[in-house]
Tab-separated table of C-alpha atoms in Angstrom:
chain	number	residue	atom	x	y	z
V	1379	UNK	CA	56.225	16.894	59.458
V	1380	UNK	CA	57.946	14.908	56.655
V	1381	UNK	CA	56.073	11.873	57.678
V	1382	UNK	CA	52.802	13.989	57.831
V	1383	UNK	CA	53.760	15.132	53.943
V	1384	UNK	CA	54.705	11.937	52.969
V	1385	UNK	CA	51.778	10.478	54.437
V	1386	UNK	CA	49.290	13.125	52.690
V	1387	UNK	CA	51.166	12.728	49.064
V	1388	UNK	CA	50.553	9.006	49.667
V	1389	UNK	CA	47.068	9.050	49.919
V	1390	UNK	CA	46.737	11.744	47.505
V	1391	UNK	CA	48.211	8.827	45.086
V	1392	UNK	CA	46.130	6.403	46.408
V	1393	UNK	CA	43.244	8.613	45.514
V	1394	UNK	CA	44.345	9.865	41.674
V	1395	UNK	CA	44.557	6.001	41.171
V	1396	UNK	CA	40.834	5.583	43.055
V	1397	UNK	CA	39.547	8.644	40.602
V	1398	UNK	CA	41.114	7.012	37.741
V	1399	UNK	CA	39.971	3.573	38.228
V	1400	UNK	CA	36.604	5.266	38.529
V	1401	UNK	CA	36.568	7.315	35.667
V	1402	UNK	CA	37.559	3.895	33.837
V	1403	UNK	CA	34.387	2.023	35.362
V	1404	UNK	CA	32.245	5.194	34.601
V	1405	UNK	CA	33.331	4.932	30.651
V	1406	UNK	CA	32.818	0.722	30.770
V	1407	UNK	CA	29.286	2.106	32.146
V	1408	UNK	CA	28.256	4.085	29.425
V	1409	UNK	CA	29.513	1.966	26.807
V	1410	UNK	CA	27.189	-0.752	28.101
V	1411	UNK	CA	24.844	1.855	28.238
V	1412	UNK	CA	24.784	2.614	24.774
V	1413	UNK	CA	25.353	-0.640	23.341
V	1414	UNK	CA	22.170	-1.188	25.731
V	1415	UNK	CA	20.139	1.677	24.116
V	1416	UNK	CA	21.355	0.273	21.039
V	1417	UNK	CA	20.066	-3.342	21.105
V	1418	UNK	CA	16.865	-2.326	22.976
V	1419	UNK	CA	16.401	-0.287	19.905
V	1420	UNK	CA	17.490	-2.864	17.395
V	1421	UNK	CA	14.672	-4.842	19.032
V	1422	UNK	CA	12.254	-2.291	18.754
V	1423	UNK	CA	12.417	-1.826	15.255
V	1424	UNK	CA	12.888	-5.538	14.401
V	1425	UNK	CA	9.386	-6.138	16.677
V	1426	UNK	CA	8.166	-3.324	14.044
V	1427	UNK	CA	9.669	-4.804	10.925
V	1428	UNK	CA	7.869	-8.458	12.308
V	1429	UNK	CA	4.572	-6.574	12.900
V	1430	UNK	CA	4.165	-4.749	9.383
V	1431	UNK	CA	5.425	-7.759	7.563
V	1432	UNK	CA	2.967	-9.550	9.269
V	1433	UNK	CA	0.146	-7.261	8.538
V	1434	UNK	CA	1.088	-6.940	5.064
V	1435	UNK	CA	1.519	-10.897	4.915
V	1436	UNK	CA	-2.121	-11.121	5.948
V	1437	UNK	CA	-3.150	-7.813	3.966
V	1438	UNK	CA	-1.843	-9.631	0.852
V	1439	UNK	CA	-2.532	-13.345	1.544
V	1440	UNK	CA	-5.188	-13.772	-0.602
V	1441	UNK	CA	-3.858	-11.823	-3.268
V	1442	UNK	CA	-3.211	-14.794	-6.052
V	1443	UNK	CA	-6.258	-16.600	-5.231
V	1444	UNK	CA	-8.604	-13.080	-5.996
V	1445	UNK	CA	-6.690	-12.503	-8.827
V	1446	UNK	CA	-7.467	-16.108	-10.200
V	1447	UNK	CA	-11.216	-14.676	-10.064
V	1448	UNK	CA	-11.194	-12.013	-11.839
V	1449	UNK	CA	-11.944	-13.796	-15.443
V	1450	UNK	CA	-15.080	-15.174	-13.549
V	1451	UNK	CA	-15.755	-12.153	-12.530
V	1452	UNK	CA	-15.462	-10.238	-15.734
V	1453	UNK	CA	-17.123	-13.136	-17.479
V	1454	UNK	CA	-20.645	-12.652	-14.751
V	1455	UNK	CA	-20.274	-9.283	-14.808
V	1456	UNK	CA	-20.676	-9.469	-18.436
V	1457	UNK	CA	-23.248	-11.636	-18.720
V	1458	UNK	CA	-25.442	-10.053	-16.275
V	1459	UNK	CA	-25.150	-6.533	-18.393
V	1460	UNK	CA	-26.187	-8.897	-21.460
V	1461	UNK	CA	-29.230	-10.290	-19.730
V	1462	UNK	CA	-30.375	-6.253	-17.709
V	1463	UNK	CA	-29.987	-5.313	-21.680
V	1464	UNK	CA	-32.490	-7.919	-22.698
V	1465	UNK	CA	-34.747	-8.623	-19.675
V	1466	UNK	CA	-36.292	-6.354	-17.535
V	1467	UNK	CA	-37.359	-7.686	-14.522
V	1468	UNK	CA	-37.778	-11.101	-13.582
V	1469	UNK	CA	-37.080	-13.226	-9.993
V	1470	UNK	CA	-34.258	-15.265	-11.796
V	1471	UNK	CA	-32.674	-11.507	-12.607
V	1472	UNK	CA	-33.338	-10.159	-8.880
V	1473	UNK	CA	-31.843	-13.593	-7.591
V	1474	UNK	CA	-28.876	-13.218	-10.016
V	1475	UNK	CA	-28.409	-9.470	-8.751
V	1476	UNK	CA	-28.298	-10.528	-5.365
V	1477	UNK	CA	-25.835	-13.144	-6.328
V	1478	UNK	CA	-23.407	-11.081	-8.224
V	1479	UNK	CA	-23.848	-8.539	-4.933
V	1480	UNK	CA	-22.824	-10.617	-2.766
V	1481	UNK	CA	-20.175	-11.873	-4.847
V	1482	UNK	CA	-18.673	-7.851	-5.067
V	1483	UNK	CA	-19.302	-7.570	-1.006
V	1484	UNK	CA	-17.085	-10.742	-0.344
V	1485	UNK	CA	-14.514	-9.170	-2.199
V	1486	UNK	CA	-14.533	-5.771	-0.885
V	1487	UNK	CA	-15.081	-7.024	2.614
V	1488	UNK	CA	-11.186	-8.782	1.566
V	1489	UNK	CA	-10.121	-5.506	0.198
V	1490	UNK	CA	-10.527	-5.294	-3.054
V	1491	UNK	CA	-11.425	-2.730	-4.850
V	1492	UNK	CA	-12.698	-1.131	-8.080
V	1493	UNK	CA	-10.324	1.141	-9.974
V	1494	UNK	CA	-11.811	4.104	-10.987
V	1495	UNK	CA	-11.658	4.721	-14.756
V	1496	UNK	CA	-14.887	6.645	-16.737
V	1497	UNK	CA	-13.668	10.432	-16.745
V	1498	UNK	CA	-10.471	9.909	-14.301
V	1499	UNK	CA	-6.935	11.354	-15.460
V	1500	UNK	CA	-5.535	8.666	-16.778
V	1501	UNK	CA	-2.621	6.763	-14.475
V	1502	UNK	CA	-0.360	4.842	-16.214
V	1503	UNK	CA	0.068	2.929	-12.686
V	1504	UNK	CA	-4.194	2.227	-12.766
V	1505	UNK	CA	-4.696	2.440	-16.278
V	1506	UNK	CA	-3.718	0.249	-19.264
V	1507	UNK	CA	-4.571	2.027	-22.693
V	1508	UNK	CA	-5.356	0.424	-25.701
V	1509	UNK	CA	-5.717	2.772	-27.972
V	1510	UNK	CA	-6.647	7.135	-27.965
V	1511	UNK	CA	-10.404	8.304	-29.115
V	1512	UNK	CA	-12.048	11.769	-29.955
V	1513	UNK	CA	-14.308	12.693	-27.388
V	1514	UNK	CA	-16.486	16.208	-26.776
V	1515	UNK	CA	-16.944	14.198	-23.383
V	1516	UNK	CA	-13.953	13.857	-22.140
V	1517	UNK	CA	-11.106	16.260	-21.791
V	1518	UNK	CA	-7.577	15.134	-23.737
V	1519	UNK	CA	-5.826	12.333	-21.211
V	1520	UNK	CA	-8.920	11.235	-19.559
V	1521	UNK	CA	-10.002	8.167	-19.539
V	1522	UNK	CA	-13.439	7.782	-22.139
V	1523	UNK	CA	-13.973	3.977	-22.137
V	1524	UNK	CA	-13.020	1.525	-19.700
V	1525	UNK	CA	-12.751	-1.953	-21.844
V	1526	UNK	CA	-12.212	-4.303	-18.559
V	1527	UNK	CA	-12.149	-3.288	-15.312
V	1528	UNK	CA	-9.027	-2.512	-12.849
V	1529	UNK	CA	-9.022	-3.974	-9.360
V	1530	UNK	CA	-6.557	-3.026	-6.518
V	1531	UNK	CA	-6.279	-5.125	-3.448
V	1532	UNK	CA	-5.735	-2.883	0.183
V	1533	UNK	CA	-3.859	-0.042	-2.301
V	1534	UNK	CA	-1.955	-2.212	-4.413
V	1535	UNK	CA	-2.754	-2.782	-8.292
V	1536	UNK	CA	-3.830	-6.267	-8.979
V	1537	UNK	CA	-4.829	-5.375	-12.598
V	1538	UNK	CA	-4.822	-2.375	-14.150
V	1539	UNK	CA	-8.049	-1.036	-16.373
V	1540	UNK	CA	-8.028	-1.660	-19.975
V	1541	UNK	CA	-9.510	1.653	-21.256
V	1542	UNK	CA	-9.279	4.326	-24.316
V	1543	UNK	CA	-7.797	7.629	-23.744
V	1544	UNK	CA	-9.572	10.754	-24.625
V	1545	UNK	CA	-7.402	12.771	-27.417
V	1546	UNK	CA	-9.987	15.334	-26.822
V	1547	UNK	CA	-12.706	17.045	-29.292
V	1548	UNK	CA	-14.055	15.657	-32.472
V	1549	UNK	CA	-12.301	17.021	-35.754
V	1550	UNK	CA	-15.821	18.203	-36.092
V	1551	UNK	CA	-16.279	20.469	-33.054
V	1552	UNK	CA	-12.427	21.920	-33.383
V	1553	UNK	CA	-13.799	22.898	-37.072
V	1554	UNK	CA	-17.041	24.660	-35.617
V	1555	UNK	CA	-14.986	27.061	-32.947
């Protein structure tokens, strides 16, 4: 019966060491686990990091070389308001039109875009001021003149308006009410 006792405590130790060694290669298991969830995840988000860099590498690409336009394209812009002004119609105005439309599409096909001004709150983030005017036009902090326009490229600001900022109604129509 001893030897039946001894026998039983025997394996009993056998099998607390079994259980313990177990419950040591079950805890090495889930710390590979998570240090596997980990990385995988690590790589997950640096694949997303890659990607939106990426796309905001090729959003932004031709950023410098559009920007390097826009004194030709304030300077055509110009002169085609100066020649509507003075000429009506003509095929050499129509072919310019087309031009300059073109021109605008290439660009906005690229992303780029017009910044609102004429009537718009102004944004110090959109809008550069130059200088405050009376207007019965435009309520106080709107814009009332844009001077040059703003461009912004997929969201971002390239250039900023010039404009003048409403300081609301004449002295003259404040005098009336």
């Amino acid at each position: 019966m001893k030897d039946k006792i001894d026998e039983l405590n025997n394996k009993i130790q056998e099998l607390e060491k079994q259980v313990e060694e177990l419950s040591k290669k079950a805890s090495e298991r889930d710390e590979y686990h998570d240090k596997y969830l980990r990385t995988e995840a690590e790589f997950v988000n640096a694949r997303k990091r890659m990607e939106r860099d990426s796309r905001d590498f090729v959003k932004f690409a031709n950023e410098n070389i559009i920007s390097e336009l826009f004194p030709i394209l304030d300077s055509f812009d110009s002169a085609m308001q100066q020649m509507e002004n003075k000429q009506k119609e003509s095929p050499f105005l129509d072919g310019l039109k087309m031009l300059q439309k073109k021109f605008h599409k290439v660009l906005e096909d690229n992303g780029l875009l017009v910044v609102d001004s004429l009537g718009e709150k102004f944004d110090p983030i959109k809008h550069e001021a130059v200088m405050k005017i009376e207007s019965d036009k435009y309520k106080e902090g709107c814009v009332a003149e844009e001077l040059r326009k703003g461009y912004m490229l997929n969201g971002k600001v390239l250039r900023p308006a010039m404009v003048k900022v409403s300081s609301g109604e004449t002295k003259e129509n404040e005098d009336k009410d």
